[in-house]
Every structure is written in structure tokens, then in C-alpha cells.
């Protein structure tokens, strides 16, 4: 065994990398096409990208040679105005992913447990494992609703956090607020991940003052089109926010991301209009997918639709779409093996997608 293999933590030796959507560089290599030439519906990004104001502000900024503000003062103030929550409770990160990681590092001792509600966003169990926590999985039911009684049964003295993606990724459905309340009333720390809030408009932000065990995560990757700049934020109980600010990497949110957030929030009405366009496209795409024999589209309040292939092989469909330069998301886990998650694209992209699926399934003209 090599030296380096010996110093790796044994419990991480079988760690599989996060199976991410295809990156722009890989796409170029694989297809010889640039990112703009591919119909990329696999990562719930905003098909319209960021606002032109963001690009303009970035090109005019003259101080990239200087470190950004480690205290995130201006950023936290802008986020405070946006959320209505005091800045001291807000911590920004390089994507909300980074805040999940930080939270685990702050809270988890080896052997602690987190409760995860799969199928759901993969990074909760990813970072839990990295931090040495045991992930207790309570599967969602056939409609992807959480199983409240079973969650309560699985709470132990070792339970540190429960993660609820709301809406859930990949299923696109919401957890009723009264369920979240019931769990909060148990006194366990609950992370409500509202990465898709601007699409769903459902939030528990107004409960933050009343529950000192509630944490909320948000992202600029989806609605604001800033996925590549990596910026998200969380709203935490005061003491936790204070500790997160102490342990975070000082410059976790880079200067470009900070500028992009300021510009996006300044021009948020424009972004909201874009969100509206995406939402009407979601309805149009949903109706078209529903009309395809063999595809069951799940209702969604987010910017993606989970489709269950009732008569076809989902991985074959995903591969066939890929061959045509259309990327959608496949999850190679038993519960989702018959499913495809499709992000809402521009109208013309959605039309090509639907036509391609129809052709692949032999429904084409
Ligand atoms: C539910 C959920 N939470 C968090 C994230 C991560 O977002 P970010 O890009 O801000 O790290 C995603 C991204 O897909 C997500 O689906």
C-alpha cells in the first residue's frame, strides 16, 4: 500500500465524488460544442443567465487585485434588506453548498447523526459523511412527501440536524409548513433549504425570530443565474451565525460574486420577471410532457420537473438525448432509476427537448 493511501482517513477510502452535471470544459471536449450550443437542462440553472447589469458591473470593477471583505458587511446588509432579517443572522458562502459544509464542521462530532429525507439533494449526506456523521435516511413516500411519524421515530440523542429541501430536489414538491413546525417543536435543529424559493415563493423566513433551532439556506445559483460565481447564504440563530463567521474561510465569497449579488438584488424586479417567464414555461413543458405516452411528469413548484418513465428505459432516454446535445439529469440510485429530472429551459429549448423525447420513444412523425 502506498504512503499516501495510508494517511487517508479509512472511512473516506470508498468516498465517491459528487456525480455532478457535466461541466462546460467536459462538454467542449465531448461534443466539440460550446456551452451555448448545448441544451443544458441538467443542473437547474437559469437558461437566461445573469442580468446584463451584472456583467457590466463586473467589467467596470477596478479592484480585483484586492481581497474581498471577509466580514461580508455590504453583502450581509443587502441580504438583510432583501430578506427582512437582521444582518447578524446572515452568513454568505461560496454557494449554499459551502454553508452545509461549514455547518457540519461546526456542529458534528464523529458518530453524531443527521436525518436525511431521500430522494433529495445529495450534498447533505455528502458533507455529513465527510464530517464523520452517520446519515439516517427516512425515505419519502411514493409522492415524495416526507414521512413525519417515521422521522420522529428516528430522532435519537445523537440527532444533530434534519435537512428538508423545500421544495425538494429532485421531486419539486413542498413539505407542508405544519410538518416543519412539528419537527421544530421537537427542539432539533432543522435546516430548511430554500434554494428554489424565488420560484416556489414558499418560505419559513418569518419564523426565524421565533425558533432558535431553525436555519434557512438560499442560493443565487438558480433564480439569479449566478451558479458559476458560487454564492449562497443562510439565515441562522444568532449564536450559530456568529460561530460560522468565525470558522469560515475569510474570503469565501469572492469580490466578483459580491458585486454580482449587489447588482442582482438592485435589479431584482427584472429577475422576478424572468422567473415568471420560467414559471409559465414550466407549465407549458409540464403539459407537453404529460401528453407523452410513457412519461409521468411530477407537479413541481421549482424550475425543474421530475419525470417518471413508466414504459421506457430512463437511462437510455438520457443517453439518446445526450447524443443529440441535450443534457438532462439522471440519478443512478435505485429509487430514481426510472426518473429523469429536466430543468426548465428557454421555450425553443423546451420544444426541441419534447420533440426529441417523442422521437426517441417512437412517437415522432
Ligand atoms: C436543494 C439544493 N440546495 C442547495 C443547492 C446548492 O446550491 P449552490 O449552487 O448555492 O451551492 C442545490 C443545487 O442544486 C440544491 O438543489
Short mmCIF file of C-alpha atoms in Angstrom, two decimals, residues 13-325:
data_model
loop_
_atom_site.label_atom_id
_atom_site.label_comp_id
_atom_site.label_asym_id
_atom_site.label_seq_id
_atom_site.Cartn_x
_atom_site.Cartn_y
_atom_site.Cartn_z
CA UNK A 13 -11.49 5.49 1.19
CA UNK A 14 -14.72 4.48 -0.54
CA UNK A 15 -15.88 8.09 -0.93
CA UNK A 16 -17.44 8.58 -4.35
CA UNK A 17 -17.16 12.03 -5.94
CA UNK A 18 -20.37 14.02 -6.21
CA UNK A 19 -21.79 13.00 -9.54
CA UNK A 20 -22.22 16.48 -10.89
CA UNK A 21 -23.81 17.56 -14.14
CA UNK A 22 -21.40 18.00 -16.99
CA UNK A 23 -19.07 20.97 -16.73
CA UNK A 24 -18.51 23.41 -19.64
CA UNK A 25 -14.98 22.11 -20.20
CA UNK A 26 -16.03 18.47 -20.41
CA UNK A 27 -18.84 19.38 -22.76
CA UNK A 28 -16.46 21.10 -25.11
CA UNK A 29 -14.22 18.07 -25.09
CA UNK A 30 -17.03 15.54 -25.51
CA UNK A 31 -19.19 17.27 -28.08
CA UNK A 32 -16.88 19.84 -29.62
CA UNK A 33 -19.67 22.30 -28.82
CA UNK A 34 -19.57 25.39 -26.62
CA UNK A 35 -21.88 25.66 -23.65
CA UNK A 36 -24.20 27.97 -25.65
CA UNK A 37 -24.66 25.39 -28.37
CA UNK A 38 -25.77 22.69 -25.94
CA UNK A 39 -29.25 22.45 -24.49
CA UNK A 40 -28.23 22.18 -20.87
CA UNK A 41 -31.17 21.18 -18.71
CA UNK A 42 -29.34 19.12 -16.11
CA UNK A 43 -28.42 21.45 -13.25
CA UNK A 44 -31.43 23.74 -12.67
CA UNK A 45 -29.52 26.75 -13.87
CA UNK A 46 -31.25 29.84 -15.20
CA UNK A 47 -31.31 29.45 -19.01
CA UNK A 48 -31.13 33.23 -19.41
CA UNK A 49 -28.00 33.53 -17.29
CA UNK A 50 -27.31 36.54 -15.12
CA UNK A 51 -28.57 40.07 -15.77
CA UNK A 52 -26.58 42.27 -18.18
CA UNK A 53 -26.14 44.71 -15.26
CA UNK A 54 -24.04 42.05 -13.52
CA UNK A 55 -21.73 41.66 -16.50
CA UNK A 56 -21.43 45.43 -16.82
CA UNK A 57 -20.61 45.96 -13.14
CA UNK A 58 -18.02 43.18 -13.26
CA UNK A 59 -16.33 44.58 -16.33
CA UNK A 60 -16.18 48.04 -14.74
CA UNK A 61 -14.81 46.92 -11.37
CA UNK A 62 -11.23 48.00 -10.89
CA UNK A 63 -10.16 46.32 -7.63
CA UNK A 64 -9.96 42.60 -8.31
CA UNK A 65 -6.37 42.77 -7.08
CA UNK A 66 -7.62 43.39 -3.54
CA UNK A 67 -9.08 40.74 -1.18
CA UNK A 68 -12.85 40.96 -0.68
CA UNK A 69 -14.45 41.92 2.63
CA UNK A 70 -14.07 38.94 4.97
CA UNK A 71 -16.84 40.33 7.16
CA UNK A 72 -19.23 40.43 4.16
CA UNK A 73 -20.61 43.68 5.57
CA UNK A 74 -22.16 45.19 2.45
CA UNK A 75 -23.32 41.79 1.27
CA UNK A 76 -24.97 40.93 4.58
CA UNK A 77 -26.65 44.36 4.62
CA UNK A 78 -28.06 43.85 1.11
CA UNK A 79 -29.25 40.37 2.05
CA UNK A 80 -30.79 41.78 5.21
CA UNK A 81 -32.80 44.29 3.16
CA UNK A 82 -33.86 41.51 0.80
CA UNK A 83 -34.91 39.01 3.49
CA UNK A 84 -36.05 41.39 6.22
CA UNK A 85 -33.73 39.59 8.65
CA UNK A 86 -31.03 41.32 10.73
CA UNK A 87 -27.56 41.09 9.10
CA UNK A 88 -26.06 39.42 12.20
CA UNK A 89 -28.07 36.28 11.46
CA UNK A 90 -26.90 36.09 7.84
CA UNK A 91 -23.79 34.30 6.56
CA UNK A 92 -22.89 34.08 2.87
CA UNK A 93 -20.82 31.33 1.32
CA UNK A 94 -19.37 30.08 -1.96
CA UNK A 95 -22.72 28.58 -2.87
CA UNK A 96 -25.13 27.28 -0.25
CA UNK A 97 -23.12 24.06 -0.57
CA UNK A 98 -20.33 25.67 1.39
CA UNK A 99 -22.70 26.60 4.19
CA UNK A 100 -23.83 22.97 4.50
CA UNK A 101 -20.17 22.01 4.83
CA UNK A 102 -19.43 24.73 7.40
CA UNK A 103 -22.48 23.87 9.44
CA UNK A 104 -21.43 20.23 9.63
CA UNK A 105 -17.92 21.21 10.63
CA UNK A 106 -19.29 23.46 13.35
CA UNK A 107 -21.78 21.01 14.81
CA UNK A 108 -20.83 17.42 14.05
CA UNK A 109 -18.71 15.25 16.29
CA UNK A 110 -17.77 11.82 14.93
CA UNK A 111 -20.66 9.44 15.48
CA UNK A 112 -23.35 12.14 15.50
CA UNK A 113 -26.36 11.67 13.27
CA UNK A 114 -28.16 13.74 10.71
CA UNK A 115 -31.58 12.84 9.36
CA UNK A 116 -31.83 12.92 5.60
CA UNK A 117 -35.03 12.57 3.59
CA UNK A 118 -34.17 10.89 0.28
CA UNK A 119 -34.56 11.08 -2.56
CA UNK A 120 -33.24 14.58 -2.02
CA UNK A 121 -30.30 16.87 -2.69
CA UNK A 122 -27.10 14.81 -2.44
CA UNK A 123 -24.88 17.25 -0.62
CA UNK A 124 -26.44 16.78 2.84
CA UNK A 125 -25.25 13.18 3.14
CA UNK A 126 -22.03 14.01 1.26
CA UNK A 127 -20.89 16.63 3.79
CA UNK A 128 -22.28 14.63 6.70
CA UNK A 129 -20.06 11.73 5.78
CA UNK A 130 -17.08 14.00 5.30
CA UNK A 131 -17.65 15.37 8.80
CA UNK A 132 -17.89 11.88 10.30
CA UNK A 133 -21.65 11.91 10.90
CA UNK A 134 -23.93 8.95 10.33
CA UNK A 135 -26.72 9.69 7.88
CA UNK A 136 -30.07 8.29 9.00
CA UNK A 137 -32.24 8.08 5.90
CA UNK A 138 -36.01 8.30 6.14
CA UNK A 139 -37.32 7.66 2.64
CA UNK A 140 -40.02 9.86 1.20
CA UNK A 141 -43.26 8.15 0.21
CA UNK A 142 -44.50 7.36 -3.31
CA UNK A 143 -45.50 11.02 -3.81
CA UNK A 144 -42.12 12.20 -2.47
CA UNK A 145 -43.77 13.53 0.70
CA UNK A 146 -41.81 13.23 3.93
CA UNK A 147 -42.78 10.57 6.43
CA UNK A 148 -43.27 12.65 9.56
CA UNK A 149 -44.01 9.85 12.01
CA UNK A 150 -41.02 7.84 10.87
CA UNK A 151 -38.73 10.89 11.14
CA UNK A 152 -39.91 11.40 14.71
CA UNK A 153 -39.28 7.72 15.46
CA UNK A 154 -35.73 8.01 14.20
CA UNK A 155 -34.75 11.02 16.32
CA UNK A 156 -32.19 9.96 18.95
CA UNK A 157 -29.96 11.82 21.41
CA UNK A 158 -27.32 11.75 18.65
CA UNK A 159 -29.51 13.57 16.09
CA UNK A 160 -27.94 16.94 15.37
CA UNK A 161 -29.63 18.18 12.21
CA UNK A 162 -32.57 17.36 9.96
CA UNK A 163 -32.37 18.58 6.36
CA UNK A 164 -35.52 19.49 4.46
CA UNK A 165 -35.09 20.72 0.90
CA UNK A 166 -38.17 22.85 0.32
CA UNK A 167 -39.08 22.48 -2.48
CA UNK A 168 -37.37 19.14 -2.68
CA UNK A 169 -34.78 18.45 -5.32
CA UNK A 170 -35.32 16.38 -7.49
CA UNK A 171 -39.07 15.94 -6.95
CA UNK A 172 -40.09 19.63 -6.95
CA UNK A 173 -42.74 19.30 -4.22
CA UNK A 174 -43.13 21.23 -0.97
CA UNK A 175 -43.26 19.95 2.59
CA UNK A 176 -46.31 21.42 4.35
CA UNK A 177 -45.30 24.13 6.81
CA UNK A 178 -47.20 22.42 9.61
CA UNK A 179 -44.86 19.40 9.27
CA UNK A 180 -41.81 21.65 9.55
CA UNK A 181 -43.36 23.29 12.58
CA UNK A 182 -43.99 19.93 14.23
CA UNK A 183 -40.33 19.00 13.81
CA UNK A 184 -39.14 22.40 15.01
CA UNK A 185 -41.28 21.96 18.12
CA UNK A 186 -39.24 18.85 18.92
CA UNK A 187 -36.28 21.18 19.52
CA UNK A 188 -34.00 19.54 16.94
CA UNK A 189 -32.06 21.84 14.60
CA UNK A 190 -33.83 21.91 11.25
CA UNK A 191 -32.20 23.15 8.05
CA UNK A 192 -34.83 24.27 5.57
CA UNK A 193 -33.11 24.54 2.23
CA UNK A 194 -34.93 27.15 0.15
CA UNK A 195 -32.54 27.15 -2.82
CA UNK A 196 -35.59 27.46 -5.11
CA UNK A 197 -37.55 29.98 -3.03
CA UNK A 198 -37.83 32.58 -5.77
CA UNK A 199 -39.67 30.02 -7.88
CA UNK A 200 -41.85 28.49 -5.17
CA UNK A 201 -42.41 31.62 -3.08
CA UNK A 202 -42.92 29.39 -0.04
CA UNK A 203 -40.74 30.26 2.93
CA UNK A 204 -40.44 29.92 6.69
CA UNK A 205 -38.25 33.03 6.92
CA UNK A 206 -40.80 34.74 9.14
CA UNK A 207 -40.33 32.01 11.78
CA UNK A 208 -36.65 32.78 12.31
CA UNK A 209 -37.25 35.09 15.27
CA UNK A 210 -39.45 32.52 16.99
CA UNK A 211 -37.36 29.39 16.59
CA UNK A 212 -33.76 29.28 17.75
CA UNK A 213 -33.38 25.86 16.10
CA UNK A 214 -34.35 26.98 12.57
CA UNK A 215 -31.79 27.55 9.82
CA UNK A 216 -32.62 28.53 6.25
CA UNK A 217 -30.42 28.22 3.19
CA UNK A 218 -30.85 30.19 -0.02
CA UNK A 219 -28.92 30.37 -3.28
CA UNK A 220 -28.17 32.81 -6.09
CA UNK A 221 -27.30 29.95 -8.44
CA UNK A 222 -30.80 29.28 -9.70
CA UNK A 223 -33.10 32.30 -9.96
CA UNK A 224 -30.32 34.90 -10.33
CA UNK A 225 -28.24 32.94 -12.85
CA UNK A 226 -25.04 33.10 -10.78
CA UNK A 227 -24.24 29.38 -10.48
CA UNK A 228 -20.74 29.83 -11.89
CA UNK A 229 -19.86 32.57 -9.42
CA UNK A 230 -20.79 30.37 -6.41
CA UNK A 231 -22.79 32.38 -3.97
CA UNK A 232 -25.49 31.47 -1.49
CA UNK A 233 -26.42 32.45 2.05
CA UNK A 234 -28.00 31.16 5.16
CA UNK A 235 -30.07 32.64 7.94
CA UNK A 236 -29.15 31.17 11.31
CA UNK A 237 -29.77 31.56 15.01
CA UNK A 238 -27.55 34.45 16.19
CA UNK A 239 -25.05 32.31 18.06
CA UNK A 240 -24.62 29.87 15.17
CA UNK A 241 -24.18 32.72 12.67
CA UNK A 242 -21.51 34.20 14.92
CA UNK A 243 -19.60 30.90 15.07
CA UNK A 244 -19.96 30.32 11.33
CA UNK A 245 -18.43 33.74 10.69
CA UNK A 246 -15.53 32.78 12.95
CA UNK A 247 -14.76 29.42 11.32
CA UNK A 248 -15.43 30.22 7.66
CA UNK A 249 -12.58 30.77 5.23
CA UNK A 250 -12.04 34.52 5.43
CA UNK A 251 -12.58 35.24 1.74
CA UNK A 252 -15.11 32.54 0.91
CA UNK A 253 -17.29 34.86 -1.17
CA UNK A 254 -15.11 36.41 -3.84
CA UNK A 255 -15.30 40.02 -4.99
CA UNK A 256 -16.99 39.17 -8.29
CA UNK A 257 -19.71 37.21 -6.50
CA UNK A 258 -20.28 40.05 -4.03
CA UNK A 259 -20.69 42.54 -6.89
CA UNK A 260 -22.99 40.18 -8.76
CA UNK A 261 -25.27 39.78 -5.75
CA UNK A 262 -25.48 43.54 -5.18
CA UNK A 263 -26.41 44.13 -8.84
CA UNK A 264 -28.88 41.24 -8.91
CA UNK A 265 -30.66 42.49 -5.81
CA UNK A 266 -30.67 46.06 -7.10
CA UNK A 267 -32.36 44.86 -10.28
CA UNK A 268 -34.40 42.08 -8.76
CA UNK A 269 -37.67 43.13 -10.36
CA UNK A 270 -36.12 42.25 -13.72
CA UNK A 271 -35.05 38.88 -12.35
CA UNK A 272 -38.52 38.25 -10.96
CA UNK A 273 -39.96 38.88 -14.44
CA UNK A 274 -37.53 36.30 -15.78
CA UNK A 275 -38.63 33.89 -13.06
CA UNK A 276 -42.23 34.45 -14.19
CA UNK A 277 -41.27 33.51 -17.74
CA UNK A 278 -39.61 30.34 -16.46
CA UNK A 279 -42.71 29.50 -14.42
CA UNK A 280 -45.03 29.83 -17.41
CA UNK A 281 -42.60 27.70 -19.41
CA UNK A 282 -42.72 25.13 -16.63
CA UNK A 283 -46.48 24.85 -17.03
CA UNK A 284 -46.18 24.60 -20.82
CA UNK A 285 -43.45 21.96 -20.60
CA UNK A 286 -45.37 20.04 -17.94
CA UNK A 287 -48.45 19.88 -20.19
CA UNK A 288 -46.37 18.73 -23.16
CA UNK A 289 -44.55 16.06 -21.14
CA UNK A 290 -47.82 14.82 -19.67
CA UNK A 291 -49.12 14.35 -23.20
CA UNK A 292 -46.35 11.86 -23.99
CA UNK A 293 -47.37 8.26 -23.51
CA UNK A 294 -44.94 6.57 -21.13
CA UNK A 295 -43.84 9.73 -19.30
CA UNK A 296 -45.38 10.77 -15.99
CA UNK A 297 -44.36 14.32 -15.14
CA UNK A 298 -44.49 15.19 -11.42
CA UNK A 299 -46.03 18.54 -10.47
CA UNK A 300 -43.29 20.98 -9.45
CA UNK A 301 -43.08 24.38 -7.78
CA UNK A 302 -39.40 24.77 -8.74
CA UNK A 303 -37.55 25.32 -12.04
CA UNK A 304 -37.35 21.63 -12.90
CA UNK A 305 -39.69 18.72 -13.46
CA UNK A 306 -39.09 15.14 -12.40
CA UNK A 307 -40.37 12.70 -14.99
CA UNK A 308 -41.03 9.04 -14.31
CA UNK A 309 -40.53 6.81 -17.34
CA UNK A 310 -43.38 4.35 -16.92
CA UNK A 311 -42.79 2.43 -20.14
CA UNK A 312 -39.27 3.31 -21.23
CA UNK A 313 -35.72 2.97 -20.00
CA UNK A 314 -34.81 6.31 -18.40
CA UNK A 315 -31.05 5.93 -18.75
CA UNK A 316 -31.47 5.09 -22.45
CA UNK A 317 -33.57 8.22 -22.96
CA UNK A 318 -30.96 10.33 -21.14
CA UNK A 319 -28.18 8.87 -23.29
CA UNK A 320 -30.15 9.38 -26.52
CA UNK A 321 -30.82 12.99 -25.55
CA UNK A 322 -27.14 13.46 -24.78
CA UNK A 323 -26.25 12.17 -28.23
CA UNK A 324 -28.38 15.00 -29.59
CA UNK A 325 -26.63 17.62 -27.42
#
